[in-house]
PDB file of C-alpha atoms in Angstrom:
ATOM      1  CA  MET A   1       2.261  -5.180   7.239  1.00 67.00           C
ATOM      2  CA  HIS A   2      -0.376  -3.738   4.908  1.00 74.00           C
ATOM      3  CA  SER A   3      -0.056  -1.767   2.319  1.00 79.00           C
ATOM      4  CA  MET A   4      -1.111   2.067   1.856  1.00 79.00           C
ATOM      5  CA  THR A   5      -1.893   1.946  -1.751  1.00 87.00           C
ATOM      6  CA  ALA A   6      -5.473   0.440  -2.883  1.00 91.00           C
ATOM      7  CA  PHE A   7      -8.653   0.383  -4.617  1.00 94.00           C
ATOM      8  CA  ALA A   8     -12.331  -1.003  -3.759  1.00 95.00           C
ATOM      9  CA  ARG A   9     -15.493  -0.612  -5.577  1.00 96.00           C
ATOM     10  CA  LYS A  10     -19.012  -1.885  -4.595  1.00 96.00           C
ATOM     11  CA  GLU A  11     -22.234  -1.661  -6.259  1.00 96.00           C
ATOM     12  CA  ARG A  12     -25.627  -2.825  -5.280  1.00 94.00           C
ATOM     13  CA  VAL A  13     -28.705  -3.069  -7.532  1.00 92.00           C
ATOM     14  CA  GLU A  14     -32.042  -2.347  -6.047  1.00 87.00           C
ATOM     15  CA  SER A  15     -35.372  -1.386  -7.560  1.00 83.00           C
ATOM     16  CA  TRP A  16     -35.106   2.145  -6.875  1.00 81.00           C
ATOM     17  CA  GLY A  17     -32.172   2.871  -8.285  1.00 85.00           C
ATOM     18  CA  THR A  18     -28.081   1.748  -8.235  1.00 92.00           C
ATOM     19  CA  LEU A  19     -25.245   2.625  -5.732  1.00 94.00           C
ATOM     20  CA  VAL A  20     -21.708   1.935  -6.221  1.00 96.00           C
ATOM     21  CA  TRP A  21     -19.288   3.019  -3.237  1.00 96.00           C
ATOM     22  CA  GLU A  22     -15.541   3.492  -4.550  1.00 97.00           C
ATOM     23  CA  ILE A  23     -12.966   3.553  -2.152  1.00 96.00           C
ATOM     24  CA  ARG A  24      -9.221   4.848  -3.098  1.00 95.00           C
ATOM     25  CA  SER A  25      -6.356   5.433  -0.471  1.00 93.00           C
ATOM     26  CA  VAL A  26      -2.806   6.219  -0.788  1.00 93.00           C
ATOM     27  CA  ASN A  27       0.768   6.864   2.003  1.00 89.00           C
ATOM     28  CA  HIS A  28      -0.217   9.259   4.038  1.00 88.00           C
ATOM     29  CA  ARG A  29       1.354   9.799   7.641  1.00 88.00           C
ATOM     30  CA  TYR A  30      -2.154  10.320   9.124  1.00 90.00           C
ATOM     31  CA  LEU A  31      -5.948   8.896   8.191  1.00 92.00           C
ATOM     32  CA  GLU A  32      -7.190  11.799   6.333  1.00 93.00           C
ATOM     33  CA  PRO A  33     -10.549  10.638   4.192  1.00 94.00           C
ATOM     34  CA  GLY A  34     -12.629  13.213   1.577  1.00 95.00           C
ATOM     35  CA  PHE A  35     -15.754  12.168   0.490  1.00 96.00           C
ATOM     36  CA  ARG A  36     -17.729  12.909  -2.538  1.00 95.00           C
ATOM     37  CA  LEU A  37     -21.376  12.256  -2.267  1.00 94.00           C
ATOM     38  CA  PRO A  38     -24.725  13.691  -3.840  1.00 89.00           C
ATOM     39  CA  ASP A  39     -26.738  15.910  -1.906  1.00 85.00           C
ATOM     40  CA  SER A  40     -29.299  13.389  -0.967  1.00 82.00           C
ATOM     41  CA  PHE A  41     -26.706  11.880   0.998  1.00 90.00           C
ATOM     42  CA  ARG A  42     -25.157  14.802   2.489  1.00 90.00           C
ATOM     43  CA  PHE A  43     -26.570  13.441   6.035  1.00 90.00           C
ATOM     44  CA  LEU A  44     -24.432  10.563   5.870  1.00 93.00           C
ATOM     45  CA  GLU A  45     -21.330  12.134   6.302  1.00 94.00           C
ATOM     46  CA  ALA A  46     -20.880  12.292   9.671  1.00 93.00           C
ATOM     47  CA  ASP A  47     -20.826   8.377  10.363  1.00 93.00           C
ATOM     48  CA  LEU A  48     -19.529   7.634   6.882  1.00 94.00           C
ATOM     49  CA  ARG A  49     -16.245   8.848   8.483  1.00 94.00           C
ATOM     50  CA  ASP A  50     -16.973   7.936  12.460  1.00 93.00           C
ATOM     51  CA  GLY A  51     -17.685   4.031  10.408  1.00 92.00           C
ATOM     52  CA  LEU A  52     -14.002   4.341   8.413  1.00 93.00           C
ATOM     53  CA  ARG A  53     -12.179   6.404  11.539  1.00 92.00           C
ATOM     54  CA  LYS A  54     -13.209   2.730  13.726  1.00 92.00           C
ATOM     55  CA  GLN A  55     -11.340   0.614  10.558  1.00 90.00           C
ATOM     56  CA  LEU A  56      -8.170   3.187   9.671  1.00 90.00           C
ATOM     57  CA  GLN A  57      -5.831   4.310  11.133  1.00 89.00           C
ATOM     58  CA  ARG A  58      -2.978   5.667   8.563  1.00 89.00           C
ATOM     59  CA  GLY A  59      -3.423   6.677   4.629  1.00 90.00           C
ATOM     60  CA  LYS A  60      -5.415   9.501   2.789  1.00 94.00           C
ATOM     61  CA  VAL A  61      -8.453   7.736   1.717  1.00 95.00           C
ATOM     62  CA  ASP A  62     -10.890   9.105  -1.155  1.00 96.00           C
ATOM     63  CA  CYS A  63     -14.574   7.821  -1.405  1.00 96.00           C
ATOM     64  CA  SER A  64     -16.957   8.327  -3.844  1.00 96.00           C
ATOM     65  CA  LEU A  65     -20.623   7.279  -3.923  1.00 96.00           C
ATOM     66  CA  GLN A  66     -22.607   7.219  -7.351  1.00 95.00           C
ATOM     67  CA  PHE A  67     -26.354   6.723  -7.004  1.00 91.00           C
ATOM     68  CA  GLN A  68     -28.349   6.692  -9.958  1.00 87.00           C
ATOM     69  CA  ALA A  69     -32.335   6.241  -9.643  1.00 78.00           C
ATOM     70  CA  THR A  70     -34.290   4.114 -11.132  1.00 76.00           C
ATOM     71  CA  VAL A  71     -36.865   5.839 -13.616  1.00 62.00           C
ATOM     72  CA  ASN A  72     -40.574   4.319 -12.525  1.00 59.00           C
ATOM     73  CA  ARG A  73     -43.493   5.212 -14.030  1.00 57.00           C
ATOM     74  CA  ASP A  74     -45.756   4.628 -11.282  1.00 58.00           C
ATOM     75  CA  ALA A  75     -43.838   6.273  -8.815  1.00 57.00           C
ATOM     76  CA  ILE A  76     -45.040   9.601 -10.661  1.00 64.00           C
ATOM     77  CA  SER A  77     -48.771  10.555  -8.704  1.00 68.00           C
ATOM     78  CA  VAL A  78     -50.984  13.604  -9.087  1.00 70.00           C
ATOM     79  CA  ASP A  79     -51.660  15.907  -5.757  1.00 71.00           C
ATOM     80  CA  ALA A  80     -55.693  16.087  -6.103  1.00 77.00           C
ATOM     81  CA  GLU A  81     -55.974  17.715  -3.548  1.00 81.00           C
ATOM     82  CA  LEU A  82     -53.849  20.676  -4.515  1.00 79.00           C
ATOM     83  CA  VAL A  83     -55.471  20.438  -7.386  1.00 78.00           C
ATOM     84  CA  GLN A  84     -58.600  20.920  -6.461  1.00 82.00           C
ATOM     85  CA  ARG A  85     -57.083  24.551  -4.816  1.00 84.00           C
ATOM     86  CA  TYR A  86     -55.819  25.472  -7.821  1.00 80.00           C
ATOM     87  CA  VAL A  87     -59.232  25.246  -9.668  1.00 82.00           C
ATOM     88  CA  GLN A  88     -60.930  26.860  -7.274  1.00 84.00           C
ATOM     89  CA  ALA A  89     -58.044  29.572  -7.186  1.00 84.00           C
ATOM     90  CA  ALA A  90     -58.374  29.735 -11.015  1.00 80.00           C
ATOM     91  CA  ASP A  91     -62.703  29.780 -10.927  1.00 80.00           C
ATOM     92  CA  SER A  92     -62.170  32.670  -9.099  1.00 82.00           C
ATOM     93  CA  ILE A  93     -59.967  34.936 -11.153  1.00 80.00           C
ATOM     94  CA  GLN A  94     -61.935  33.853 -13.896  1.00 77.00           C
ATOM     95  CA  ALA A  95     -65.264  34.968 -12.691  1.00 79.00           C
ATOM     96  CA  GLN A  96     -63.620  38.242 -12.076  1.00 79.00           C
ATOM     97  CA  LEU A  97     -62.521  38.209 -16.137  1.00 76.00           C
ATOM     98  CA  LYS A  98     -64.299  39.305 -18.813  1.00 73.00           C
ATOM     99  CA  ASN A  99     -64.121  36.948 -21.776  1.00 72.00           C
ATOM    100  CA  PRO A 100     -60.937  34.559 -20.346  1.00 74.00           C
ATOM    101  CA  ALA A 101     -59.552  32.331 -21.538  1.00 75.00           C
ATOM    102  CA  PRO A 102     -60.204  28.580 -21.162  1.00 76.00           C
ATOM    103  CA  MET A 103     -57.947  26.500 -19.110  1.00 74.00           C
ATOM    104  CA  SER A 104     -56.723  22.635 -19.443  1.00 76.00           C
ATOM    105  CA  ALA A 105     -55.687  20.194 -17.483  1.00 74.00           C
ATOM    106  CA  VAL A 106     -51.782  21.202 -18.961  1.00 73.00           C
ATOM    107  CA  ASP A 107     -52.007  24.942 -17.085  1.00 73.00           C
ATOM    108  CA  PHE A 108     -51.994  22.750 -14.059  1.00 70.00           C
ATOM    109  CA  LEU A 109     -49.726  19.870 -14.800  1.00 68.00           C
ATOM    110  CA  PHE A 110     -46.555  21.828 -13.766  1.00 68.00           C
ATOM    111  CA  ARG A 111     -47.852  24.182 -11.155  1.00 74.00           C
ATOM    112  CA  PRO A 112     -45.603  24.049  -8.059  1.00 75.00           C
ATOM    113  CA  GLY A 113     -46.207  20.351  -6.402  1.00 69.00           C
ATOM    114  CA  VAL A 114     -48.783  18.867  -8.909  1.00 67.00           C
ATOM    115  CA  LEU A 115     -46.742  16.261  -9.522  1.00 61.00           C
ATOM    116  CA  CYS A 116     -45.313  14.183  -6.677  1.00 58.00           C
ATOM    117  CA  GLU A 117     -42.425  11.744  -7.127  1.00 53.00           C
ATOM    118  CA  ASN A 118     -42.668   8.639  -4.989  1.00 49.00           C
ATOM    119  CA  SER A 119     -39.101   8.444  -3.504  1.00 57.00           C
ATOM    120  CA  VAL A 120     -37.443   6.234  -1.750  1.00 61.00           C
ATOM    121  CA  GLU A 121     -37.369   6.613   2.577  1.00 73.00           C
ATOM    122  CA  ARG A 122     -34.677   8.195   3.537  1.00 77.00           C
ATOM    123  CA  GLU A 123     -34.143   5.174   6.201  1.00 84.00           C
ATOM    124  CA  VAL A 124     -33.868   3.045   3.841  1.00 85.00           C
ATOM    125  CA  LEU A 125     -31.113   4.628   1.482  1.00 85.00           C
ATOM    126  CA  SER A 126     -29.135   5.142   4.680  1.00 89.00           C
ATOM    127  CA  GLU A 127     -29.438   1.591   5.712  1.00 92.00           C
ATOM    128  CA  VAL A 128     -28.129   0.804   2.429  1.00 93.00           C
ATOM    129  CA  ALA A 129     -25.624   3.168   1.738  1.00 93.00           C
ATOM    130  CA  LEU A 130     -24.000   2.546   5.320  1.00 94.00           C
ATOM    131  CA  SER A 131     -24.010  -1.329   4.397  1.00 95.00           C
ATOM    132  CA  LEU A 132     -22.416  -0.955   0.906  1.00 96.00           C
ATOM    133  CA  PHE A 133     -20.144   1.231   2.413  1.00 96.00           C
ATOM    134  CA  ALA A 134     -18.888  -1.447   5.063  1.00 95.00           C
ATOM    135  CA  GLU A 135     -18.553  -3.876   2.222  1.00 95.00           C
ATOM    136  CA  ALA A 136     -15.922  -1.269   0.639  1.00 96.00           C
ATOM    137  CA  VAL A 137     -14.313  -0.768   3.698  1.00 95.00           C
ATOM    138  CA  LYS A 138     -13.951  -4.468   4.075  1.00 94.00           C
ATOM    139  CA  GLU A 139     -12.550  -4.576   0.793  1.00 94.00           C
ATOM    140  CA  LEU A 140     -10.414  -2.390   1.097  1.00 93.00           C
ATOM    141  CA  GLN A 141      -8.987  -3.376   4.249  1.00 92.00           C
ATOM    142  CA  ASP A 142      -8.041  -6.889   2.440  1.00 92.00           C
ATOM    143  CA  VAL A 143      -6.841  -5.619  -0.862  1.00 91.00           C
ATOM    144  CA  ARG A 144      -4.191  -3.849   1.696  1.00 89.00           C
ATOM    145  CA  ALA A 145      -4.072  -6.517   3.680  1.00 90.00           C
ATOM    146  CA  ARG A 146      -2.532  -8.591  -0.057  1.00 90.00           C
ATOM    147  CA  GLU A 147      -0.205  -6.083  -0.823  1.00 87.00           C
ATOM    148  CA  GLY A 148       1.012  -5.772   2.052  1.00 84.00           C
ATOM    149  CA  ALA A 149       2.025  -8.901   1.941  1.00 86.00           C
ATOM    150  CA  ALA A 150       3.314  -9.172  -1.254  1.00 86.00           C
ATOM    151  CA  LEU A 151       5.493  -6.572  -0.228  1.00 84.00           C
ATOM    152  CA  VAL A 152       6.651  -8.215   3.653  1.00 83.00           C
ATOM    153  CA  LEU A 153       8.111 -10.970   0.524  1.00 86.00           C
ATOM    154  CA  VAL A 154      10.049  -8.059  -1.512  1.00 87.00           C
ATOM    155  CA  ILE A 155      11.495  -6.622   1.308  1.00 87.00           C
ATOM    156  CA  ARG A 156      12.360 -10.068   2.930  1.00 87.00           C
ATOM    157  CA  ASP A 157      14.255 -10.572  -0.780  1.00 89.00           C
ATOM    158  CA  ARG A 158      16.329  -7.484  -0.790  1.00 90.00           C
ATOM    159  CA  LEU A 159      17.231  -7.817   2.758  1.00 88.00           C
ATOM    160  CA  GLN A 160      18.401 -11.208   2.210  1.00 88.00           C
ATOM    161  CA  LYS A 161      20.378  -9.615  -0.679  1.00 90.00           C
ATOM    162  CA  LEU A 162      22.054  -6.963   1.497  1.00 88.00           C
ATOM    163  CA  ARG A 163      23.176  -9.653   3.941  1.00 87.00           C
ATOM    164  CA  GLU A 164      25.021 -11.607   1.230  1.00 88.00           C
ATOM    165  CA  GLN A 165      26.576  -8.109  -0.376  1.00 87.00           C
ATOM    166  CA  ALA A 166      27.976  -7.411   3.154  1.00 85.00           C
ATOM    167  CA  ALA A 167      29.223 -10.963   3.965  1.00 86.00           C
ATOM    168  CA  VAL A 168      31.203 -10.718   0.634  1.00 86.00           C
ATOM    169  CA  VAL A 169      32.393  -7.525   1.795  1.00 81.00           C
ATOM    170  CA  ARG A 170      33.393  -8.366   5.154  1.00 82.00           C
ATOM    171  CA  MET A 171      35.075 -11.723   4.175  1.00 84.00           C
ATOM    172  CA  ALA A 172      37.121  -8.943   0.871  1.00 81.00           C
ATOM    173  CA  LEU A 173      38.461  -7.012   4.203  1.00 79.00           C
ATOM    174  CA  PRO A 174      41.743  -8.785   4.658  1.00 79.00           C
ATOM    175  CA  GLU A 175      42.260  -8.819   0.754  1.00 83.00           C
ATOM    176  CA  ILE A 176      41.420  -5.493  -0.104  1.00 76.00           C
ATOM    177  CA  LEU A 177      43.584  -4.022   2.601  1.00 76.00           C
ATOM    178  CA  ALA A 178      46.645  -6.325   1.713  1.00 78.00           C
ATOM    179  CA  ALA A 179      45.986  -4.839  -1.388  1.00 79.00           C
ATOM    180  CA  GLN A 180      45.606  -1.278  -0.584  1.00 74.00           C
ATOM    181  CA  LYS A 181      49.013  -1.372   1.470  1.00 72.00           C
ATOM    182  CA  GLN A 182      50.635  -3.355  -1.114  1.00 78.00           C
ATOM    183  CA  LYS A 183      49.646  -0.756  -3.717  1.00 76.00           C
ATOM    184  CA  LEU A 184      51.076   1.957  -1.082  1.00 70.00           C
ATOM    185  CA  ARG A 185      54.436   0.428  -0.518  1.00 72.00           C
ATOM    186  CA  ASP A 186      55.196   0.388  -4.473  1.00 74.00           C
ATOM    187  CA  ARG A 187      54.671   3.651  -5.499  1.00 71.00           C
ATOM    188  CA  LEU A 188      57.279   4.522  -2.327  1.00 66.00           C
ATOM    189  CA  SER A 189      59.592   2.069  -3.868  1.00 69.00           C
ATOM    190  CA  GLU A 190      60.025   4.284  -7.283  1.00 66.00           C
ATOM    191  CA  LEU A 191      60.661   7.537  -4.922  1.00 62.00           C
ATOM    192  CA  THR A 192      64.281   8.659  -4.936  1.00 56.00           C
ATOM    193  CA  GLY A 193      66.016   9.561  -1.580  1.00 58.00           C
ATOM    194  CA  GLU A 194      65.442   9.008   1.912  1.00 65.00           C
ATOM    195  CA  ILE A 195      62.619   7.262   3.072  1.00 62.00           C
ATOM    196  CA  ASN A 196      61.087   7.670   6.294  1.00 66.00           C
ATOM    197  CA  GLN A 197      59.953   4.236   7.670  1.00 66.00           C
ATOM    198  CA  ASP A 198      57.749   5.841  10.739  1.00 68.00           C
ATOM    199  CA  ARG A 199      55.941   8.506   8.199  1.00 68.00           C
ATOM    200  CA  VAL A 200      55.301   5.075   5.953  1.00 63.00           C
ATOM    201  CA  GLU A 201      54.125   3.297   8.910  1.00 66.00           C
ATOM    202  CA  GLN A 202      51.618   5.783  10.030  1.00 71.00           C
ATOM    203  CA  GLU A 203      50.710   5.841   6.344  1.00 67.00           C
ATOM    204  CA  LEU A 204      49.714   2.427   6.237  1.00 64.00           C
ATOM    205  CA  VAL A 205      48.076   2.826   9.757  1.00 66.00           C
ATOM    206  CA  HIS A 206      45.847   5.572   8.427  1.00 69.00           C
ATOM    207  CA  LEU A 207      44.538   3.737   5.658  1.00 64.00           C
ATOM    208  CA  ALA A 208      44.055   0.197   7.344  1.00 62.00           C
ATOM    209  CA  GLN A 209      41.825   2.760   9.470  1.00 64.00           C
ATOM    210  CA  ARG A 210      40.130   4.808   6.427  1.00 66.00           C
ATOM    211  CA  CYS A 211      39.225   1.169   5.039  1.00 63.00           C
ATOM    212  CA  ASP A 212      38.645  -0.374   8.134  1.00 66.00           C
ATOM    213  CA  VAL A 213      34.370  -0.856   7.693  1.00 72.00           C
ATOM    214  CA  ASP A 214      33.926  -3.893  10.088  1.00 72.00           C
ATOM    215  CA  GLU A 215      31.554  -1.098  12.387  1.00 76.00           C
ATOM    216  CA  GLU A 216      29.427   0.321   9.383  1.00 80.00           C
ATOM    217  CA  LEU A 217      28.851  -3.669   8.159  1.00 80.00           C
ATOM    218  CA  ASP A 218      27.694  -4.545  12.101  1.00 79.00           C
ATOM    219  CA  ARG A 219      24.892  -1.252  11.902  1.00 83.00           C
ATOM    220  CA  LEU A 220      24.285  -2.640   8.565  1.00 83.00           C
ATOM    221  CA  ASP A 221      23.375  -6.610  10.289  1.00 82.00           C
ATOM    222  CA  THR A 222      21.794  -4.529  12.984  1.00 84.00           C
ATOM    223  CA  HIS A 223      19.248  -2.374  10.618  1.00 85.00           C
ATOM    224  CA  ILE A 224      18.694  -5.889   8.756  1.00 82.00           C
ATOM    225  CA  LYS A 225      17.614  -7.590  11.779  1.00 82.00           C
ATOM    226  CA  GLU A 226      15.847  -4.345  12.957  1.00 81.00           C
ATOM    227  CA  VAL A 227      13.194  -4.822  10.027  1.00 80.00           C
ATOM    228  CA  GLU A 228      13.027  -8.638  10.000  1.00 75.00           C
ATOM    229  CA  ARG A 229      11.450  -7.735  13.519  1.00 75.00           C
TER     230      ARG A 229
END
């Protein structure tokens, strides 16, 4: 038996950044996965869903991925070839102007594409994110299994108490029925006038039928045995 509610968190720190998976699950009739991913990881969603379906069958499962890139000064470089083309274009324009203002390196620094960030390869991000996700799902399953085992003990304890209470009621039934009959006779004895004994016997039979809960107790015992299977 597995609990439907659980939480798992897995973190991986690499030279290029930190990945954190958080997975929460609650009870649901079917498997309903949901993913919150950074834009740079959206391409993984189909693979993540397939992997989750292979491991879980039920539950509303919310999966969240956080990514914090490491600031690396060495990861920034300049596209020298592109800068050269910008310079040539600027020289061509300046040649056609009268008294053009001088241009500095800063004028080229923020041109589109001049600064390049040596980002992590997509394959590396994919491999680490999927591997870490599998670890988080495994931890989620372990948590659900532990909570399920604890729930089994609680349910068995409740079932045993129900069985004990049912036994107490079953043993007390004859005494309860006798007390109800005596109560009815006492009330009848207080009445004046002629009493129809046949009617009294009929009422006693009806009273016994209303107090007879053997069938309900048998049904309860069957339910308890079915839950314990």
